[in-house]
Coordinates of C-alpha atoms and ligand atoms in Angstrom, one line a residue:
M23 CA -30.5 25.0 -26.0
T24 CA -30.8 21.5 -24.7
P25 CA -27.9 20.1 -22.8
M26 CA -25.9 17.2 -24.3
P27 CA -26.8 13.9 -22.8
I28 CA -23.9 12.4 -20.8
S29 CA -22.9 8.8 -21.4
R30 CA -23.0 6.5 -18.3
R31 CA -19.3 6.1 -18.8
Q32 CA -18.4 9.8 -19.0
F33 CA -20.4 10.3 -15.8
V34 CA -18.6 7.7 -14.0
Y35 CA -15.3 9.2 -14.9
A36 CA -16.6 12.7 -14.6
A37 CA -17.6 11.8 -11.0
V38 CA -13.8 11.5 -10.1
A39 CA -13.4 15.2 -10.9
T40 CA -16.4 16.4 -9.1
G41 CA -16.0 14.2 -6.1
F42 CA -19.5 12.5 -6.5
A43 CA -19.9 8.8 -6.3
A44 CA -21.7 7.4 -9.4
A45 CA -23.0 4.1 -10.3
A46 CA -20.6 1.4 -11.9
S47 CA -19.9 1.5 -15.5
A48 CA -20.2 -1.4 -17.8
A49 CA -16.9 -0.7 -19.4
P50 CA -16.0 -3.0 -22.4
L51 CA -13.5 -5.7 -21.8
V52 CA -13.8 -5.8 -18.0
R53 CA -11.1 -8.0 -16.6
R54 CA -11.6 -7.2 -12.9
R55 CA -9.5 -9.8 -10.7
K56 CA -11.1 -10.5 -7.1
G57 CA -8.5 -9.1 -4.6
Y58 CA -6.3 -7.2 -6.9
G59 CA -6.1 -3.5 -6.6
A60 CA -4.0 -0.6 -7.1
A61 CA -2.5 2.4 -5.3
V62 CA -3.7 5.7 -6.8
T63 CA -3.5 9.4 -6.3
L64 CA -6.3 12.0 -6.7
D65 CA -4.3 14.2 -8.8
D66 CA -3.4 11.4 -11.2
L67 CA -7.1 10.3 -11.4
Q68 CA -8.3 13.8 -12.2
A69 CA -5.4 14.4 -14.7
E70 CA -5.9 11.3 -16.8
P71 CA -9.3 9.7 -17.6
R72 CA -7.6 6.6 -18.7
L73 CA -6.5 5.7 -15.3
A74 CA -10.0 5.6 -13.8
Q75 CA -10.9 3.5 -16.7
A76 CA -8.0 1.1 -16.4
I77 CA -8.8 0.8 -12.6
N78 CA -12.4 -0.2 -13.4
Q79 CA -11.3 -2.5 -16.0
Y80 CA -8.7 -4.5 -13.8
C81 CA -9.2 -3.8 -10.2
T82 CA -11.6 -4.5 -7.2
E83 CA -9.6 -2.3 -4.8
I84 CA -7.7 0.8 -4.5
V85 CA -5.5 2.4 -1.9
P86 CA -4.6 6.2 -1.5
V87 CA -0.7 6.7 -2.3
Y88 CA -0.7 10.1 -0.2
E89 CA -4.1 11.2 0.9
L90 CA -4.1 9.2 4.2
K91 CA -0.6 9.9 5.4
W92 CA 0.0 12.3 8.3
G93 CA 1.6 15.0 6.1
P94 CA -1.3 15.7 3.7
L95 CA -4.0 14.6 6.2
R96 CA -2.5 16.9 9.3
P97 CA -1.6 20.5 7.9
S98 CA -1.7 21.6 11.4
R99 CA -2.0 20.1 14.9
D100 CA -5.8 21.0 15.0
A101 CA -6.8 20.1 11.5
F102 CA -7.7 16.8 9.8
A103 CA -7.9 17.6 5.8
F104 CA -10.2 14.5 4.8
E105 CA -11.4 15.9 1.6
R106 CA -8.8 14.4 -0.9
A107 CA -9.0 10.9 0.7
D108 CA -12.9 11.2 0.8
A109 CA -12.9 12.0 -2.7
L110 CA -11.0 8.7 -3.4
L111 CA -13.3 6.8 -1.2
A112 CA -16.3 8.3 -3.3
F113 CA -14.7 7.3 -6.4
A114 CA -14.3 3.7 -5.0
E115 CA -17.8 3.4 -3.8
G116 CA -19.2 4.8 -6.9
N117 CA -17.5 2.3 -8.9
R118 CA -17.9 -0.8 -6.9
L119 CA -14.3 -0.8 -5.7
K120 CA -13.1 -1.5 -2.1
M121 CA -10.6 0.8 -0.5
R122 CA -7.8 0.1 2.0
G123 CA -6.0 2.6 4.3
H124 CA -2.5 3.4 4.2
N125 CA -1.3 4.3 6.8
L126 CA -2.0 5.4 10.5
V127 CA 1.5 5.4 11.7
W128 CA 4.9 5.6 9.6
Y129 CA 8.4 6.8 10.9
Y130 CA 8.6 8.9 7.5
G131 CA 6.7 12.0 6.3
L132 CA 5.4 13.6 9.5
P133 CA 4.3 17.2 9.3
D134 CA 6.7 19.6 10.9
W135 CA 4.2 20.6 13.6
T136 CA 5.1 17.1 15.1
K137 CA 8.5 18.6 15.9
D138 CA 6.9 20.6 18.8
I139 CA 6.1 17.5 20.6
H140 CA 8.3 17.4 23.7
S141 CA 7.0 14.8 26.2
A142 CA 5.9 11.1 26.3
A143 CA 2.3 12.4 27.6
E144 CA 2.0 14.7 24.4
A145 CA 3.4 12.2 22.1
E146 CA 0.8 9.5 23.3
R147 CA -2.1 12.1 23.2
E148 CA -1.2 13.1 19.6
L149 CA -0.7 9.5 18.3
V150 CA -3.9 8.4 19.9
H151 CA -5.9 11.4 18.8
H152 CA -4.8 10.8 15.3
I153 CA -5.6 7.1 15.1
E154 CA -8.9 7.4 16.8
T155 CA -9.9 10.5 14.7
V156 CA -8.8 9.0 11.2
A157 CA -10.0 5.4 11.9
S158 CA -13.3 6.6 13.2
H159 CA -13.7 8.8 10.1
Y160 CA -13.7 5.7 7.9
R161 CA -15.2 3.3 10.3
G162 CA -16.8 0.3 8.3
R163 CA -15.9 1.7 4.8
L164 CA -12.3 0.3 4.6
T165 CA -11.1 -3.2 4.1
S166 CA -8.0 -3.0 5.9
W167 CA -5.5 -0.4 7.6
D168 CA -1.8 -0.6 7.6
V169 CA -1.6 0.4 11.1
V170 CA 2.1 0.6 11.4
N171 CA 4.2 1.0 8.2
E172 CA 7.9 -0.1 7.9
P173 CA 8.6 -0.6 11.8
I174 CA 11.8 -2.7 11.0
P175 CA 15.1 -0.9 10.2
D176 CA 16.8 -1.8 7.0
W177 CA 19.7 -3.4 9.1
A178 CA 18.2 -5.5 11.7
P179 CA 21.3 -7.0 13.8
T180 CA 19.1 -9.1 16.0
P181 CA 15.2 -10.0 15.7
E182 CA 14.7 -7.6 18.4
A183 CA 15.6 -4.7 16.2
R184 CA 12.8 -2.0 15.7
R185 CA 13.2 1.2 13.7
D186 CA 13.6 4.5 15.9
C187 CA 11.1 7.2 15.1
L188 CA 9.2 10.2 16.8
W189 CA 6.9 7.8 18.5
S190 CA 9.6 5.4 19.8
S191 CA 11.8 8.3 21.0
F192 CA 9.0 9.3 23.6
L193 CA 7.2 6.0 24.2
G194 CA 9.5 3.2 23.4
Q195 CA 8.3 0.5 21.2
R196 CA 5.1 0.1 23.0
Y197 CA 3.7 2.6 20.5
I198 CA 3.4 -0.2 18.0
E199 CA 1.0 -2.2 20.3
L200 CA -0.8 1.3 21.5
A201 CA -1.5 2.0 17.7
F202 CA -3.2 -1.4 16.9
R203 CA -5.4 -1.2 20.1
T204 CA -6.4 2.4 19.3
A205 CA -7.1 1.5 15.7
H206 CA -9.2 -1.6 16.8
A207 CA -11.3 0.4 19.3
A208 CA -12.1 3.1 16.6
D209 CA -13.0 0.5 13.8
P210 CA -13.5 -2.9 15.1
D211 CA -14.2 -4.5 11.8
V212 CA -11.5 -3.3 9.8
R213 CA -8.5 -5.6 9.2
L214 CA -5.3 -4.4 11.0
V215 CA -1.9 -4.8 9.1
V216 CA 1.7 -4.5 10.0
N217 CA 3.1 -3.5 6.5
E218 CA 7.0 -3.8 5.8
Y219 CA 9.3 -4.0 2.8
D220 CA 12.7 -5.7 1.8
V221 CA 11.8 -9.1 3.2
E222 CA 11.4 -11.0 -0.1
H223 CA 14.9 -11.4 -1.4
V224 CA 17.9 -13.7 -0.9
G225 CA 20.7 -12.2 1.3
P226 CA 21.5 -11.6 4.9
R227 CA 20.0 -8.2 4.9
F228 CA 16.5 -9.4 3.9
E229 CA 16.7 -12.6 6.0
K230 CA 17.4 -10.4 9.1
K231 CA 14.7 -8.0 8.3
R232 CA 12.3 -10.9 7.9
A233 CA 13.3 -12.4 11.3
A234 CA 12.6 -9.1 13.0
L235 CA 9.3 -8.7 11.5
R236 CA 8.5 -12.1 12.7
R237 CA 9.6 -11.6 16.0
L238 CA 7.3 -8.2 16.1
V239 CA 4.5 -10.3 14.9
F240 CA 4.8 -12.8 17.5
D241 CA 5.4 -10.1 20.4
L242 CA 2.1 -8.4 19.2
L243 CA 0.1 -11.7 19.2
D244 CA 1.7 -12.6 22.7
A245 CA 0.5 -9.4 23.9
G246 CA -3.0 -10.0 22.8
A247 CA -3.1 -7.2 20.3
P248 CA -5.4 -7.0 17.4
L249 CA -3.2 -7.8 14.4
H250 CA -4.9 -9.5 11.6
A251 CA -2.6 -9.4 8.9
V252 CA 1.1 -9.0 7.6
G253 CA 1.5 -6.8 4.6
L254 CA 4.6 -7.6 2.3
Q255 CA 5.0 -4.5 0.4
C256 CA 7.0 -6.3 -2.4
H257 CA 8.8 -3.5 -3.9
L258 CA 10.8 -6.1 -5.5
R259 CA 14.5 -5.4 -6.8
G260 CA 14.6 -6.4 -10.4
A261 CA 18.2 -8.0 -10.4
T262 CA 17.9 -9.7 -6.8
P263 CA 16.8 -13.3 -6.6
I264 CA 13.3 -13.7 -4.5
D265 CA 14.0 -16.1 -1.5
R266 CA 11.2 -18.5 -2.4
D267 CA 11.7 -20.9 0.5
G268 CA 12.2 -18.3 3.1
V269 CA 9.0 -16.3 2.0
S270 CA 6.8 -19.3 1.8
A271 CA 8.1 -20.6 5.2
F272 CA 7.2 -17.1 6.6
V273 CA 3.9 -16.9 4.9
A274 CA 3.1 -20.5 6.0
E275 CA 4.0 -19.6 9.7
M276 CA 2.0 -16.5 9.5
R277 CA -1.2 -18.3 8.3
G278 CA -0.5 -21.1 10.7
E279 CA -0.9 -18.3 13.5
G280 CA -4.2 -17.4 12.1
L281 CA -3.0 -14.3 10.4
D282 CA -3.7 -13.2 6.8
V283 CA -0.9 -12.1 4.4
Y284 CA -1.1 -9.4 1.9
V285 CA 0.9 -8.2 -0.9
T286 CA 0.4 -4.5 -0.5
E287 CA 2.7 -2.5 -2.6
L288 CA 3.9 -4.7 -5.6
D289 CA 6.4 -3.2 -8.3
V290 CA 9.8 -3.9 -9.7
I291 CA 12.7 -1.7 -9.4
D292 CA 14.0 -1.7 -13.0
Q293 CA 16.8 0.8 -12.3
D294 CA 19.6 -2.0 -13.1
L295 CA 17.6 -4.0 -15.5
P296 CA 18.4 -3.9 -19.6
A297 CA 17.2 -1.1 -21.3
A298 CA 15.2 -3.0 -24.0
P299 CA 11.4 -2.9 -23.2
A300 CA 10.8 -6.7 -24.1
A301 CA 13.9 -7.9 -21.9
R302 CA 13.0 -5.7 -19.1
D303 CA 9.2 -6.6 -19.0
A304 CA 10.2 -10.5 -19.1
I305 CA 12.5 -9.9 -16.1
V306 CA 10.0 -7.9 -14.2
A307 CA 7.3 -10.5 -14.9
A308 CA 9.7 -13.4 -13.8
Q309 CA 10.2 -11.7 -10.4
V310 CA 6.5 -11.2 -9.8
E311 CA 5.9 -14.7 -10.7
A312 CA 8.7 -15.7 -8.4
V313 CA 7.1 -14.0 -5.4
L314 CA 3.6 -14.8 -6.0
E315 CA 4.5 -18.5 -6.4
A316 CA 6.3 -18.2 -2.9
V317 CA 3.5 -16.2 -1.2
T318 CA 0.7 -18.3 -2.5
A319 CA 2.5 -21.7 -1.8
P320 CA 0.6 -22.0 1.5
A321 CA -2.9 -20.7 0.6
P322 CA -4.1 -18.4 -2.3
L323 CA -3.8 -14.5 -1.8
D324 CA -7.1 -12.6 -1.4
T325 CA -5.6 -9.3 -1.3
L326 CA -2.9 -8.0 -3.7
L327 CA -2.2 -4.5 -4.7
T328 CA 0.5 -2.9 -7.0
W329 CA 1.9 0.3 -6.3
G330 CA 0.2 2.2 -9.1
L331 CA -1.3 0.5 -12.4
S332 CA 0.2 2.2 -15.3
D333 CA 3.9 3.1 -15.9
R334 CA 2.7 6.5 -16.6
F335 CA 2.3 7.2 -12.8
T336 CA 4.9 5.6 -10.7
W337 CA 7.0 6.8 -7.7
M338 CA 10.2 5.3 -9.2
T339 CA 10.3 8.3 -11.6
Q340 CA 11.1 10.5 -8.8
T341 CA 12.6 8.1 -6.3
L342 CA 14.4 5.5 -8.3
P343 CA 15.1 6.7 -11.8
R344 CA 17.2 5.0 -14.4
A345 CA 20.8 6.3 -14.9
D346 CA 20.1 6.3 -18.7
H347 CA 16.8 8.5 -18.2
I348 CA 14.8 5.8 -20.0
P349 CA 11.3 5.8 -18.3
N350 CA 10.8 3.0 -15.5
R351 CA 8.6 0.0 -16.4
P352 CA 7.8 -1.1 -13.0
L353 CA 4.1 -2.0 -13.2
P354 CA 1.3 -4.2 -15.0
L355 CA 0.4 -1.7 -17.7
D356 CA 2.6 0.3 -19.8
A357 CA 2.5 4.1 -19.9
D358 CA -0.2 3.8 -22.6
F359 CA -2.3 1.6 -20.4
Q360 CA -1.7 -1.6 -22.4
P361 CA -1.0 -4.7 -20.4
K362 CA 2.5 -6.1 -20.1
P363 CA 3.4 -9.5 -19.2
F364 CA 3.2 -8.4 -15.5
M365 CA -0.6 -8.2 -15.9
A366 CA -0.8 -11.6 -17.3
T367 CA 1.0 -12.8 -14.2
I368 CA -1.3 -11.2 -11.8
E369 CA -4.2 -12.8 -13.7
R370 CA -2.7 -16.3 -13.2
F371 CA -2.5 -15.7 -9.5
T372 CA -6.1 -14.1 -9.1
R373 CA -9.5 -15.2 -10.0
A374 CA -12.2 -13.3 -12.3
A375 CA -14.3 -11.0 -10.1
A376 CA -17.9 -12.2 -9.9
Ligands
XIL420 C1 5.7 6.8 -1.6 C2 5.0 7.4 -2.6 O1 4.8 6.6 -3.8 C3 5.9 8.5 -3.0 O2 5.3 9.2 -4.2 C4 6.3 9.3 -1.8 O3 7.3 10.4 -2.2 C5 6.7 8.6 -0.5 O4 6.1 7.6 -0.5 N1 6.5 2.3 0.8 C6 5.5 2.9 1.2 C7 4.7 4.0 0.7 O5 4.8 2.3 2.4 O6 3.9 4.9 1.2 C8 5.8 4.6 -0.2 O7 5.1 5.7 -1.2 C9 6.7 3.8 -1.3 C10 7.3 2.9 -0.2

């Protein structure tokens, strides 16, 4: 029996499951936007072929949700489990997508074995070893790395406030500069990012957090650390206004220092929004519009990622579910991969990919 010919499109998506890279597909209705991408997990890609199709249709970049975090990557002190992140990179490279890295250092989600770190020397050795090994493994293949994720506490009473974590408990806040220098030495061409959330809204908590992020950026620049961009996560709260003036002034100041500004994890928390889908989608799109207007006021964005693409796969189902148990709608495509007003807004702030 002769084997059935496999179509080019089937081959590209099949490559996700097998881990092989494939040539880009000429999918119908390609609407790829330059600089627009989405966070994705390997499990979701493998479970749902429409996800790969939608990524190919709209995106030019991906970022792994989990696969590069310490937990999945470091099952033990001696092991680096690169297979799953490598499979995502193969998917990206096989489909003419870029990939960014998230993240090298985060206070949250450390594997249990890190509890056995007991001295400053040991902490420094493990932190440097991790960053060197991971950044070297992907050297030259990623666009950017979130080197330090979420270094500012939720309540930052003064601009000097920094979040406590395992690394700061042994090394003090110098762990941040150390992380940037180590990443740069391991992959000199990748763009290095400090990534933070809850700096986009009106209110003292957001304003103070933004002031602390600003101070951290200036401290790093004053120290000559290799910092290239500030990532605004933009997990927006649906019912809290965006601080348009505060955000655009912040972005203008960062750009004035020669830094790039990325939107790295955009979605809208719809926990407290009306249940009716059309009303909810309109509010979600308006929040996105407000933040993108503010962020692009000084200069257009060249990196904009949403934390997922379709409402079918969103962290909110687990982390921020609605009290009425109706599914969350935080993302640009609905659960059936149809575009919502959110996607039209993204399309207004990005250009068609060449
Ligand atoms: C989240 C994932 O989406 C969840 O599935 C996981 O349980 C916890 O992490 N800010 C970040 C991301 O920088 O890494 C987080 O991702 C969401 C908030």
